[in-house]
mmCIF file with all atom_site columns, C-alpha atoms in Angstrom:
data_model
loop_
_atom_site.group_PDB
_atom_site.id
_atom_site.type_symbol
_atom_site.label_atom_id
_atom_site.label_alt_id
_atom_site.label_comp_id
_atom_site.label_asym_id
_atom_site.label_entity_id
_atom_site.label_seq_id
_atom_site.pdbx_PDB_ins_code
_atom_site.Cartn_x
_atom_site.Cartn_y
_atom_site.Cartn_z
_atom_site.occupancy
_atom_site.B_iso_or_equiv
_atom_site.pdbx_formal_charge
_atom_site.auth_seq_id
_atom_site.auth_comp_id
_atom_site.auth_asym_id
_atom_site.auth_atom_id
_atom_site.pdbx_PDB_model_num
ATOM 1   C CA . PHE W 1 1   ? 0.000   0.000  0.000   1.00 0.00 ? 1   PHE W CA 1
ATOM 2   C CA . ASP W 1 2   ? 1.342   3.411  -1.000  1.00 0.00 ? 2   ASP W CA 1
ATOM 3   C CA . TRP W 1 3   ? 1.091   5.258  2.322   1.00 0.00 ? 3   TRP W CA 1
ATOM 4   C CA . LEU W 1 4   ? 2.985   8.323  1.085   1.00 0.00 ? 4   LEU W CA 1
ATOM 5   C CA . GLY W 1 5   ? 0.702   8.780  -1.917  1.00 0.00 ? 5   GLY W CA 1
ATOM 6   C CA . PHE W 1 6   ? -2.368  8.149  0.214   1.00 0.00 ? 6   PHE W CA 1
ATOM 7   C CA . LEU W 1 7   ? -1.327  10.746 2.818   1.00 0.00 ? 7   LEU W CA 1
ATOM 8   C CA . LEU W 1 8   ? -0.394  13.370 0.227   1.00 0.00 ? 8   LEU W CA 1
ATOM 9   C CA . LEU W 1 9   ? -3.710  12.977 -1.599  1.00 0.00 ? 9   LEU W CA 1
ATOM 10  C CA . SER W 1 10  ? -5.697  12.932 1.665   1.00 0.00 ? 10  SER W CA 1
ATOM 11  C CA . ILE W 1 11  ? -4.051  16.133 2.923   1.00 0.00 ? 11  ILE W CA 1
ATOM 12  C CA . SER W 1 12  ? -4.566  17.800 -0.455  1.00 0.00 ? 12  SER W CA 1
ATOM 13  C CA . ILE W 1 13  ? -8.279  16.944 -0.624  1.00 0.00 ? 13  ILE W CA 1
ATOM 14  C CA . GLY W 1 14  ? -8.861  17.606 3.078   1.00 0.00 ? 14  GLY W CA 1
ATOM 15  C CA . THR W 1 15  ? -7.296  21.078 3.076   1.00 0.00 ? 15  THR W CA 1
ATOM 16  C CA . LEU W 1 16  ? -9.079  21.949 -0.190  1.00 0.00 ? 16  LEU W CA 1
ATOM 17  C CA . GLN W 1 17  ? -12.410 20.917 1.330   1.00 0.00 ? 17  GLN W CA 1
ATOM 18  C CA . LEU W 1 18  ? -11.692 22.986 4.443   1.00 0.00 ? 18  LEU W CA 1
ATOM 19  C CA . ALA W 1 19  ? -10.922 26.014 2.288   1.00 0.00 ? 19  ALA W CA 1
ATOM 20  C CA . LEU W 1 20  ? -14.087 25.511 0.222   1.00 0.00 ? 20  LEU W CA 1
ATOM 21  C CA . ASP W 1 21  ? -16.270 25.076 3.316   1.00 0.00 ? 21  ASP W CA 1
ATOM 22  C CA . ARG W 1 22  ? -14.870 28.038 5.240   1.00 0.00 ? 22  ARG W CA 1
ATOM 23  C CA . GLY W 1 23  ? -13.954 30.412 2.406   1.00 0.00 ? 23  GLY W CA 1
ATOM 24  C CA . HIS W 1 24  ? -17.226 32.373 2.339   1.00 0.00 ? 24  HIS W CA 1
ATOM 25  C CA . LEU W 1 25  ? -17.102 32.763 6.142   1.00 0.00 ? 25  LEU W CA 1
ATOM 26  C CA . LEU W 1 26  ? -13.531 34.122 6.168   1.00 0.00 ? 26  LEU W CA 1
ATOM 27  C CA . ASP W 1 27  ? -13.732 36.190 2.944   1.00 0.00 ? 27  ASP W CA 1
ATOM 28  C CA . TRP W 1 28  ? -11.522 33.811 0.996   1.00 0.00 ? 28  TRP W CA 1
ATOM 29  C CA . PHE W 1 29  ? -7.993  35.063 0.298   1.00 0.00 ? 29  PHE W CA 1
ATOM 30  C CA . SER W 1 30  ? -8.312  37.870 2.816   1.00 0.00 ? 30  SER W CA 1
ATOM 31  C CA . SER W 1 31  ? -7.852  35.162 5.443   1.00 0.00 ? 31  SER W CA 1
ATOM 32  C CA . PRO W 1 32  ? -4.402  33.697 6.261   1.00 0.00 ? 32  PRO W CA 1
ATOM 33  C CA . GLU W 1 33  ? -6.117  30.393 7.080   1.00 0.00 ? 33  GLU W CA 1
ATOM 34  C CA . ILE W 1 34  ? -7.575  30.051 3.560   1.00 0.00 ? 34  ILE W CA 1
ATOM 35  C CA . ILE W 1 35  ? -4.246  31.004 1.970   1.00 0.00 ? 35  ILE W CA 1
ATOM 36  C CA . LEU W 1 36  ? -2.477  28.385 4.103   1.00 0.00 ? 36  LEU W CA 1
ATOM 37  C CA . GLU W 1 37  ? -5.029  25.676 3.256   1.00 0.00 ? 37  GLU W CA 1
ATOM 38  C CA . ILE W 1 38  ? -4.958  26.358 -0.482  1.00 0.00 ? 38  ILE W CA 1
ATOM 39  C CA . THR W 1 39  ? -1.146  26.493 -0.497  1.00 0.00 ? 39  THR W CA 1
ATOM 40  C CA . LEU W 1 40  ? -0.918  23.205 1.397   1.00 0.00 ? 40  LEU W CA 1
ATOM 41  C CA . SER W 1 41  ? -3.492  21.606 -0.902  1.00 0.00 ? 41  SER W CA 1
ATOM 42  C CA . VAL W 1 42  ? -1.664  22.639 -4.089  1.00 0.00 ? 42  VAL W CA 1
ATOM 43  C CA . LEU W 1 43  ? 1.740   21.640 -2.694  1.00 0.00 ? 43  LEU W CA 1
ATOM 44  C CA . CYS W 1 44  ? 0.572   18.192 -1.563  1.00 0.00 ? 44  CYS W CA 1
ATOM 45  C CA . PHE W 1 45  ? -1.222  17.595 -4.855  1.00 0.00 ? 45  PHE W CA 1
ATOM 46  C CA . TYR W 1 46  ? 1.937   18.509 -6.783  1.00 0.00 ? 46  TYR W CA 1
ATOM 47  C CA . LEU W 1 47  ? 3.997   16.132 -4.639  1.00 0.00 ? 47  LEU W CA 1
ATOM 48  C CA . PHE W 1 48  ? 1.362   13.429 -5.135  1.00 0.00 ? 48  PHE W CA 1
ATOM 49  C CA . ILE W 1 49  ? 1.555   13.807 -8.937  1.00 0.00 ? 49  ILE W CA 1
ATOM 50  C CA . VAL W 1 50  ? 5.377   13.667 -8.885  1.00 0.00 ? 50  VAL W CA 1
ATOM 51  C CA . HIS W 1 51  ? 5.316   10.625 -6.611  1.00 0.00 ? 51  HIS W CA 1
ATOM 52  C CA . MET W 1 52  ? 2.681   8.910  -8.772  1.00 0.00 ? 52  MET W CA 1
ATOM 53  C CA . PHE W 1 53  ? 4.839   9.158  -11.898 1.00 0.00 ? 53  PHE W CA 1
ATOM 54  C CA . THR W 1 54  ? 8.149   8.338  -10.206 1.00 0.00 ? 54  THR W CA 1
ATOM 55  C CA . GLY W 1 55  ? 7.325   5.950  -7.327  1.00 0.00 ? 55  GLY W CA 1
ATOM 56  C CA . PRO W 1 56  ? 7.657   2.154  -7.717  1.00 0.00 ? 56  PRO W CA 1
ATOM 57  C CA . LYS W 1 57  ? 4.087   1.314  -6.614  1.00 0.00 ? 57  LYS W CA 1
ATOM 58  C CA . PRO W 1 58  ? 2.004   4.530  -6.668  1.00 0.00 ? 58  PRO W CA 1
ATOM 59  C CA . PHE W 1 59  ? -1.450  4.954  -5.136  1.00 0.00 ? 59  PHE W CA 1
ATOM 60  C CA . PHE W 1 60  ? -2.943  5.318  -8.645  1.00 0.00 ? 60  PHE W CA 1
ATOM 61  C CA . ASN W 1 61  ? -1.354  3.628  -11.634 1.00 0.00 ? 61  ASN W CA 1
ATOM 62  C CA . PRO W 1 62  ? -0.348  6.348  -14.180 1.00 0.00 ? 62  PRO W CA 1
ATOM 63  C CA . ALA W 1 63  ? -1.383  4.020  -17.016 1.00 0.00 ? 63  ALA W CA 1
ATOM 64  C CA . ILE W 1 64  ? -5.010  4.921  -16.230 1.00 0.00 ? 64  ILE W CA 1
ATOM 65  C CA . PHE W 1 65  ? -4.455  8.427  -17.578 1.00 0.00 ? 65  PHE W CA 1
ATOM 66  C CA . LYS W 1 66  ? -3.390  7.164  -21.004 1.00 0.00 ? 66  LYS W CA 1
ATOM 67  C CA . ASP W 1 67  ? -7.004  6.284  -21.815 1.00 0.00 ? 67  ASP W CA 1
ATOM 68  C CA . PRO W 1 68  ? -8.607  9.284  -23.620 1.00 0.00 ? 68  PRO W CA 1
ATOM 69  C CA . TYR W 1 69  ? -12.175 8.096  -22.920 1.00 0.00 ? 69  TYR W CA 1
ATOM 70  C CA . PHE W 1 70  ? -11.468 7.912  -19.201 1.00 0.00 ? 70  PHE W CA 1
ATOM 71  C CA . ILE W 1 71  ? -9.904  11.396 -19.142 1.00 0.00 ? 71  ILE W CA 1
ATOM 72  C CA . GLY W 1 72  ? -12.858 12.746 -21.118 1.00 0.00 ? 72  GLY W CA 1
ATOM 73  C CA . GLY W 1 73  ? -15.318 11.104 -18.723 1.00 0.00 ? 73  GLY W CA 1
ATOM 74  C CA . LEU W 1 74  ? -13.556 12.601 -15.686 1.00 0.00 ? 74  LEU W CA 1
ATOM 75  C CA . SER W 1 75  ? -13.635 16.048 -17.294 1.00 0.00 ? 75  SER W CA 1
ATOM 76  C CA . PHE W 1 76  ? -17.322 15.844 -18.157 1.00 0.00 ? 76  PHE W CA 1
ATOM 77  C CA . MET W 1 77  ? -18.230 14.528 -14.698 1.00 0.00 ? 77  MET W CA 1
ATOM 78  C CA . PHE W 1 78  ? -16.259 17.316 -12.983 1.00 0.00 ? 78  PHE W CA 1
ATOM 79  C CA . THR W 1 79  ? -17.766 20.051 -15.170 1.00 0.00 ? 79  THR W CA 1
ATOM 80  C CA . VAL W 1 80  ? -21.402 18.992 -14.807 1.00 0.00 ? 80  VAL W CA 1
ATOM 81  C CA . SER W 1 81  ? -21.051 18.406 -11.045 1.00 0.00 ? 81  SER W CA 1
ATOM 82  C CA . LEU W 1 82  ? -19.617 21.918 -10.768 1.00 0.00 ? 82  LEU W CA 1
ATOM 83  C CA . VAL W 1 83  ? -22.909 23.415 -11.968 1.00 0.00 ? 83  VAL W CA 1
ATOM 84  C CA . LEU W 1 84  ? -25.523 20.819 -11.133 1.00 0.00 ? 84  LEU W CA 1
ATOM 85  C CA . ILE W 1 85  ? -25.146 20.357 -7.375  1.00 0.00 ? 85  ILE W CA 1
ATOM 86  C CA . ALA W 1 86  ? -24.914 24.125 -6.833  1.00 0.00 ? 86  ALA W CA 1
ATOM 87  C CA . SER W 1 87  ? -28.305 24.620 -8.493  1.00 0.00 ? 87  SER W CA 1
ATOM 88  C CA . MET W 1 88  ? -29.824 21.892 -6.316  1.00 0.00 ? 88  MET W CA 1
ATOM 89  C CA . LEU W 1 89  ? -28.352 23.586 -3.239  1.00 0.00 ? 89  LEU W CA 1
ATOM 90  C CA . LEU W 1 90  ? -30.017 26.947 -3.974  1.00 0.00 ? 90  LEU W CA 1
ATOM 91  C CA . LEU W 1 91  ? -33.519 25.649 -4.612  1.00 0.00 ? 91  LEU W CA 1
ATOM 92  C CA . PRO W 1 92  ? -34.578 24.532 -1.077  1.00 0.00 ? 92  PRO W CA 1
ATOM 93  C CA . PRO W 1 93  ? -33.610 27.859 0.606   1.00 0.00 ? 93  PRO W CA 1
ATOM 94  C CA . PHE W 1 94  ? -35.474 29.702 -2.158  1.00 0.00 ? 94  PHE W CA 1
ATOM 95  C CA . LEU W 1 95  ? -38.634 27.668 -1.611  1.00 0.00 ? 95  LEU W CA 1
ATOM 96  C CA . GLN W 1 96  ? -38.475 27.786 2.194   1.00 0.00 ? 96  GLN W CA 1
ATOM 97  C CA . ASN W 1 97  ? -37.150 31.280 2.911   1.00 0.00 ? 97  ASN W CA 1
ATOM 98  C CA . LEU W 1 98  ? -38.635 33.290 0.049   1.00 0.00 ? 98  LEU W CA 1
ATOM 99  C CA . LYS W 1 99  ? -41.705 31.288 -0.939  1.00 0.00 ? 99  LYS W CA 1
ATOM 100 C CA . GLY W 1 100 ? -42.505 30.272 2.647   1.00 0.00 ? 100 GLY W CA 1
ATOM 101 C CA . TYR W 1 101 ? -43.065 26.582 1.906   1.00 0.00 ? 101 TYR W CA 1
ATOM 102 C CA . PRO W 1 102 ? -42.886 24.145 4.844   1.00 0.00 ? 102 PRO W CA 1
ATOM 103 C CA . VAL W 1 103 ? -40.017 21.657 4.830   1.00 0.00 ? 103 VAL W CA 1
ATOM 104 C CA . VAL W 1 104 ? -42.259 18.737 3.812   1.00 0.00 ? 104 VAL W CA 1
ATOM 105 C CA . THR W 1 105 ? -43.777 20.695 0.911   1.00 0.00 ? 105 THR W CA 1
ATOM 106 C CA . THR W 1 106 ? -40.310 21.706 -0.254  1.00 0.00 ? 106 THR W CA 1
ATOM 107 C CA . GLY W 1 107 ? -39.252 18.046 -0.263  1.00 0.00 ? 107 GLY W CA 1
ATOM 108 C CA . LEU W 1 108 ? -42.353 17.009 -2.215  1.00 0.00 ? 108 LEU W CA 1
ATOM 109 C CA . VAL W 1 109 ? -41.778 19.757 -4.793  1.00 0.00 ? 109 VAL W CA 1
ATOM 110 C CA . ILE W 1 110 ? -38.144 18.731 -5.336  1.00 0.00 ? 110 ILE W CA 1
ATOM 111 C CA . ALA W 1 111 ? -38.727 14.941 -5.258  1.00 0.00 ? 111 ALA W CA 1
ATOM 112 C CA . PRO W 1 112 ? -40.051 14.586 -8.858  1.00 0.00 ? 112 PRO W CA 1
ATOM 113 C CA . ARG W 1 113 ? -36.509 15.243 -10.127 1.00 0.00 ? 113 ARG W CA 1
ATOM 114 C CA . GLY W 1 114 ? -35.646 11.765 -8.828  1.00 0.00 ? 114 GLY W CA 1
ATOM 115 C CA . ILE W 1 115 ? -38.665 10.254 -10.583 1.00 0.00 ? 115 ILE W CA 1
ATOM 116 C CA . GLY W 1 116 ? -37.512 11.771 -13.880 1.00 0.00 ? 116 GLY W CA 1
ATOM 117 C CA . THR W 1 117 ? -34.019 10.364 -13.322 1.00 0.00 ? 117 THR W CA 1
ATOM 118 C CA . VAL W 1 118 ? -35.292 6.838  -12.613 1.00 0.00 ? 118 VAL W CA 1
ATOM 119 C CA . ILE W 1 119 ? -37.532 6.811  -15.697 1.00 0.00 ? 119 ILE W CA 1
ATOM 120 C CA . ALA W 1 120 ? -34.729 8.103  -17.934 1.00 0.00 ? 120 ALA W CA 1
ATOM 121 C CA . MET W 1 121 ? -32.245 5.550  -16.550 1.00 0.00 ? 121 MET W CA 1
ATOM 122 C CA . LEU W 1 122 ? -34.633 2.683  -17.232 1.00 0.00 ? 122 LEU W CA 1
ATOM 123 C CA . ILE W 1 123 ? -35.031 3.846  -20.832 1.00 0.00 ? 123 ILE W CA 1
ATOM 124 C CA . VAL W 1 124 ? -31.344 4.598  -21.407 1.00 0.00 ? 124 VAL W CA 1
ATOM 125 C CA . ALA W 1 125 ? -30.313 1.186  -20.010 1.00 0.00 ? 125 ALA W CA 1
ATOM 126 C CA . ARG W 1 126 ? -32.072 -0.367 -23.006 1.00 0.00 ? 126 ARG W CA 1
ATOM 127 C CA . LEU W 1 127 ? -30.715 2.138  -25.527 1.00 0.00 ? 127 LEU W CA 1
ATOM 128 C CA . VAL W 1 128 ? -27.108 2.522  -24.391 1.00 0.00 ? 128 VAL W CA 1
ATOM 129 C CA . ASN W 1 129 ? -25.850 -0.401 -26.520 1.00 0.00 ? 129 ASN W CA 1
ATOM 130 C CA . ARG W 1 130 ? -28.010 0.464  -29.545 1.00 0.00 ? 130 ARG W CA 1
ATOM 131 C CA . ILE W 1 131 ? -27.463 4.232  -29.905 1.00 0.00 ? 131 ILE W CA 1
ATOM 132 C CA . ASP W 1 132 ? -24.184 6.126  -30.012 1.00 0.00 ? 132 ASP W CA 1
ATOM 133 C CA . GLN W 1 133 ? -23.372 6.989  -26.399 1.00 0.00 ? 133 GLN W CA 1
ATOM 134 C CA . ARG W 1 134 ? -22.068 10.415 -27.414 1.00 0.00 ? 134 ARG W CA 1
ATOM 135 C CA . PHE W 1 135 ? -25.494 11.236 -28.848 1.00 0.00 ? 135 PHE W CA 1
ATOM 136 C CA . LEU W 1 136 ? -27.202 10.243 -25.586 1.00 0.00 ? 136 LEU W CA 1
ATOM 137 C CA . ILE W 1 137 ? -24.730 12.370 -23.597 1.00 0.00 ? 137 ILE W CA 1
ATOM 138 C CA . LEU W 1 138 ? -25.424 15.337 -25.888 1.00 0.00 ? 138 LEU W CA 1
ATOM 139 C CA . VAL W 1 139 ? -29.198 14.920 -25.500 1.00 0.00 ? 139 VAL W CA 1
ATOM 140 C CA . GLY W 1 140 ? -28.730 14.701 -21.723 1.00 0.00 ? 140 GLY W CA 1
ATOM 141 C CA . LEU W 1 141 ? -26.646 17.875 -21.637 1.00 0.00 ? 141 LEU W CA 1
ATOM 142 C CA . LEU W 1 142 ? -29.170 19.759 -23.767 1.00 0.00 ? 142 LEU W CA 1
ATOM 143 C CA . THR W 1 143 ? -32.026 18.575 -21.528 1.00 0.00 ? 143 THR W CA 1
ATOM 144 C CA . ILE W 1 144 ? -30.153 19.684 -18.384 1.00 0.00 ? 144 ILE W CA 1
ATOM 145 C CA . SER W 1 145 ? -29.420 23.038 -20.050 1.00 0.00 ? 145 SER W CA 1
ATOM 146 C CA . PHE W 1 146 ? -33.116 23.424 -20.912 1.00 0.00 ? 146 PHE W CA 1
ATOM 147 C CA . SER W 1 147 ? -34.035 22.780 -17.265 1.00 0.00 ? 147 SER W CA 1
ATOM 148 C CA . PHE W 1 148 ? -31.579 25.506 -16.193 1.00 0.00 ? 148 PHE W CA 1
ATOM 149 C CA . TRP W 1 149 ? -33.203 27.867 -18.690 1.00 0.00 ? 149 TRP W CA 1
ATOM 150 C CA . LEU W 1 150 ? -36.596 27.086 -17.146 1.00 0.00 ? 150 LEU W CA 1
ATOM 151 C CA . MET W 1 151 ? -35.155 27.737 -13.672 1.00 0.00 ? 151 MET W CA 1
ATOM 152 C CA . SER W 1 152 ? -33.688 31.069 -14.825 1.00 0.00 ? 152 SER W CA 1
ATOM 153 C CA . LYS W 1 153 ? -37.300 32.243 -15.276 1.00 0.00 ? 153 LYS W CA 1
ATOM 154 C CA . PHE W 1 154 ? -38.122 31.619 -11.604 1.00 0.00 ? 154 PHE W CA 1
ATOM 155 C CA . SER W 1 155 ? -39.237 34.629 -9.589  1.00 0.00 ? 155 SER W CA 1
ATOM 156 C CA . ILE W 1 156 ? -40.917 35.099 -6.234  1.00 0.00 ? 156 ILE W CA 1
ATOM 157 C CA . TYR W 1 157 ? -44.223 34.470 -8.040  1.00 0.00 ? 157 TYR W CA 1
ATOM 158 C CA . VAL W 1 158 ? -43.257 31.093 -9.517  1.00 0.00 ? 158 VAL W CA 1
ATOM 159 C CA . GLY W 1 159 ? -45.838 28.351 -8.981  1.00 0.00 ? 159 GLY W CA 1
ATOM 160 C CA . ILE W 1 160 ? -45.342 24.859 -7.593  1.00 0.00 ? 160 ILE W CA 1
ATOM 161 C CA . TRP W 1 161 ? -45.943 23.124 -10.927 1.00 0.00 ? 161 TRP W CA 1
ATOM 162 C CA . GLU W 1 162 ? -43.357 25.258 -12.709 1.00 0.00 ? 162 GLU W CA 1
ATOM 163 C CA . VAL W 1 163 ? -40.751 24.134 -10.158 1.00 0.00 ? 163 VAL W CA 1
ATOM 164 C CA . VAL W 1 164 ? -41.911 20.520 -10.436 1.00 0.00 ? 164 VAL W CA 1
ATOM 165 C CA . ASN W 1 165 ? -41.783 20.583 -14.251 1.00 0.00 ? 165 ASN W CA 1
ATOM 166 C CA . ALA W 1 166 ? -38.261 22.043 -14.272 1.00 0.00 ? 166 ALA W CA 1
ATOM 167 C CA . GLY W 1 167 ? -37.180 19.370 -11.780 1.00 0.00 ? 167 GLY W CA 1
ATOM 168 C CA . ILE W 1 168 ? -38.626 16.523 -13.862 1.00 0.00 ? 168 ILE W CA 1
ATOM 169 C CA . VAL W 1 169 ? -36.900 17.845 -17.008 1.00 0.00 ? 169 VAL W CA 1
ATOM 170 C CA . GLN W 1 170 ? -33.621 18.102 -15.115 1.00 0.00 ? 170 GLN W CA 1
ATOM 171 C CA . GLY W 1 171 ? -34.038 14.584 -13.730 1.00 0.00 ? 171 GLY W CA 1
ATOM 172 C CA . ILE W 1 172 ? -34.619 13.185 -17.227 1.00 0.00 ? 172 ILE W CA 1
ATOM 173 C CA . GLY W 1 173 ? -31.487 15.007 -18.396 1.00 0.00 ? 173 GLY W CA 1
ATOM 174 C CA . LEU W 1 174 ? -29.478 13.501 -15.543 1.00 0.00 ? 174 LEU W CA 1
ATOM 175 C CA . GLY W 1 175 ? -30.587 9.984  -16.419 1.00 0.00 ? 175 GLY W CA 1
ATOM 176 C CA . LEU W 1 176 ? -29.803 10.521 -20.091 1.00 0.00 ? 176 LEU W CA 1
ATOM 177 C CA . TYR W 1 177 ? -26.394 11.934 -19.227 1.00 0.00 ? 177 TYR W CA 1
ATOM 178 C CA . PHE W 1 178 ? -24.904 9.884  -16.400 1.00 0.00 ? 178 PHE W CA 1
ATOM 179 C CA . VAL W 1 179 ? -25.607 6.349  -17.633 1.00 0.00 ? 179 VAL W CA 1
ATOM 180 C CA . PRO W 1 180 ? -23.939 6.615  -21.072 1.00 0.00 ? 180 PRO W CA 1
ATOM 181 C CA . LEU W 1 181 ? -21.147 8.766  -19.608 1.00 0.00 ? 181 LEU W CA 1
ATOM 182 C CA . SER W 1 182 ? -20.307 6.053  -17.080 1.00 0.00 ? 182 SER W CA 1
ATOM 183 C CA . VAL W 1 183 ? -20.437 3.341  -19.747 1.00 0.00 ? 183 VAL W CA 1
ATOM 184 C CA . MET W 1 184 ? -18.214 5.284  -22.151 1.00 0.00 ? 184 MET W CA 1
ATOM 185 C CA . THR W 1 185 ? -15.737 6.348  -19.443 1.00 0.00 ? 185 THR W CA 1
ATOM 186 C CA . PHE W 1 186 ? -14.897 2.739  -18.575 1.00 0.00 ? 186 PHE W CA 1
ATOM 187 C CA . SER W 1 187 ? -15.509 1.157  -21.998 1.00 0.00 ? 187 SER W CA 1
ATOM 188 C CA . THR W 1 188 ? -11.869 1.048  -23.157 1.00 0.00 ? 188 THR W CA 1
ATOM 189 C CA . LEU W 1 189 ? -10.210 0.781  -19.744 1.00 0.00 ? 189 LEU W CA 1
ATOM 190 C CA . GLU W 1 190 ? -8.456  -2.454 -18.839 1.00 0.00 ? 190 GLU W CA 1
ATOM 191 C CA . PRO W 1 191 ? -10.408 -4.384 -16.157 1.00 0.00 ? 191 PRO W CA 1
ATOM 192 C CA . LYS W 1 192 ? -7.436  -4.383 -13.750 1.00 0.00 ? 192 LYS W CA 1
ATOM 193 C CA . TYR W 1 193 ? -7.640  -0.555 -13.510 1.00 0.00 ? 193 TYR W CA 1
ATOM 194 C CA . ARG W 1 194 ? -11.383 -0.247 -12.928 1.00 0.00 ? 194 ARG W CA 1
ATOM 195 C CA . ASN W 1 195 ? -11.288 -0.170 -9.113  1.00 0.00 ? 195 ASN W CA 1
ATOM 196 C CA . GLU W 1 196 ? -8.857  2.755  -9.122  1.00 0.00 ? 196 GLU W CA 1
ATOM 197 C CA . ALA W 1 197 ? -10.720 4.407  -11.986 1.00 0.00 ? 197 ALA W CA 1
ATOM 198 C CA . SER W 1 198 ? -14.041 4.183  -10.105 1.00 0.00 ? 198 SER W CA 1
ATOM 199 C CA . ALA W 1 199 ? -12.484 5.939  -7.122  1.00 0.00 ? 199 ALA W CA 1
ATOM 200 C CA . LEU W 1 200 ? -11.146 8.721  -9.358  1.00 0.00 ? 200 LEU W CA 1
ATOM 201 C CA . TYR W 1 201 ? -14.529 9.032  -11.081 1.00 0.00 ? 201 TYR W CA 1
ATOM 202 C CA . SER W 1 202 ? -16.273 9.550  -7.734  1.00 0.00 ? 202 SER W CA 1
ATOM 203 C CA . LEU W 1 203 ? -13.534 11.933 -6.620  1.00 0.00 ? 203 LEU W CA 1
ATOM 204 C CA . ALA W 1 204 ? -14.020 14.101 -9.725  1.00 0.00 ? 204 ALA W CA 1
ATOM 205 C CA . ARG W 1 205 ? -17.737 14.320 -8.980  1.00 0.00 ? 205 ARG W CA 1
ATOM 206 C CA . ASN W 1 206 ? -17.183 15.222 -5.316  1.00 0.00 ? 206 ASN W CA 1
ATOM 207 C CA . ILE W 1 207 ? -14.478 17.819 -5.988  1.00 0.00 ? 207 ILE W CA 1
ATOM 208 C CA . GLY W 1 208 ? -16.570 19.402 -8.744  1.00 0.00 ? 208 GLY W CA 1
ATOM 209 C CA . SER W 1 209 ? -19.669 19.583 -6.566  1.00 0.00 ? 209 SER W CA 1
ATOM 210 C CA . GLY W 1 210 ? -17.637 20.963 -3.633  1.00 0.00 ? 210 GLY W CA 1
ATOM 211 C CA . ILE W 1 211 ? -16.210 23.795 -5.732  1.00 0.00 ? 211 ILE W CA 1
ATOM 212 C CA . GLY W 1 212 ? -19.612 24.532 -7.271  1.00 0.00 ? 212 GLY W CA 1
ATOM 213 C CA . ILE W 1 213 ? -21.346 24.656 -3.887  1.00 0.00 ? 213 ILE W CA 1
ATOM 214 C CA . SER W 1 214 ? -18.691 26.994 -2.453  1.00 0.00 ? 214 SER W CA 1
ATOM 215 C CA . PHE W 1 215 ? -18.978 29.298 -5.455  1.00 0.00 ? 215 PHE W CA 1
ATOM 216 C CA . ALA W 1 216 ? -22.792 29.344 -5.224  1.00 0.00 ? 216 ALA W CA 1
ATOM 217 C CA . VAL W 1 217 ? -22.793 30.023 -1.472  1.00 0.00 ? 217 VAL W CA 1
ATOM 218 C CA . THR W 1 218 ? -20.249 32.828 -1.918  1.00 0.00 ? 218 THR W CA 1
ATOM 219 C CA . LEU W 1 219 ? -22.404 34.454 -4.602  1.00 0.00 ? 219 LEU W CA 1
ATOM 220 C CA . LEU W 1 220 ? -25.497 34.038 -2.425  1.00 0.00 ? 220 LEU W CA 1
ATOM 221 C CA . VAL W 1 221 ? -23.838 35.645 0.620   1.00 0.00 ? 221 VAL W CA 1
ATOM 222 C CA . ARG W 1 222 ? -22.392 38.561 -1.345  1.00 0.00 ? 222 ARG W CA 1
ATOM 223 C CA . HIS W 1 223 ? -25.570 39.315 -3.256  1.00 0.00 ? 223 HIS W CA 1
ATOM 224 C CA . THR W 1 224 ? -27.564 39.092 -0.030  1.00 0.00 ? 224 THR W CA 1
ATOM 225 C CA . GLN W 1 225 ? -25.265 41.722 1.476   1.00 0.00 ? 225 GLN W CA 1
ATOM 226 C CA . ILE W 1 226 ? -25.601 43.917 -1.630  1.00 0.00 ? 226 ILE W CA 1
ATOM 227 C CA . SER W 1 227 ? -29.415 43.611 -1.553  1.00 0.00 ? 227 SER W CA 1
ATOM 228 C CA . ARG W 1 228 ? -29.578 44.529 2.132   1.00 0.00 ? 228 ARG W CA 1
ATOM 229 C CA . SER W 1 229 ? -27.286 47.522 1.593   1.00 0.00 ? 229 SER W CA 1
ATOM 230 C CA . THR W 1 230 ? -29.453 48.671 -1.311  1.00 0.00 ? 230 THR W CA 1
#
């Protein structure tokens, strides 16, 4: 077991997560703590990369990164997670704090997104080997984008069914997107690398969502302050 690689990666991810979680509270790079955490994260990640390509038995085998489909899948997963989870984060406070919905009602309004995802996954599971996976990913991305466009029309006067409809559309887009992306990401990877690749795939999703959430919360806090000042 590569303890050095494991520790370097753990410290890098841990300090990055601390910085992302506490950045909006400490005004980001105005705080010595955030500067220290980001510096430590970047330094440990650099050392991890160097160790991975030079060590005898690294934590992740560098051969994984020679597969273009896997690299593409990681990039797409990171990018979509960056935007998607942040939008999900903002919706419940909007419904509860501005619309005045009870917690249970808010949950019921948001839940249909999951129904749309399940239905789309059941359909895509039958189509993924018959239709070009890149086409399914494109349709999924366009559907998710359409749901964001619907959500951009939300105002304080938005009705329940408009929120539900946007959620269902987004859920369908997620099902159309994630299933073929996962299949294509691992399609050309050697079986012996799939355990490590699965861990990296999940890591890309978590890091992307963490950065997106921090960015969304920072925007929310700053625009709240601007609105109150106005």
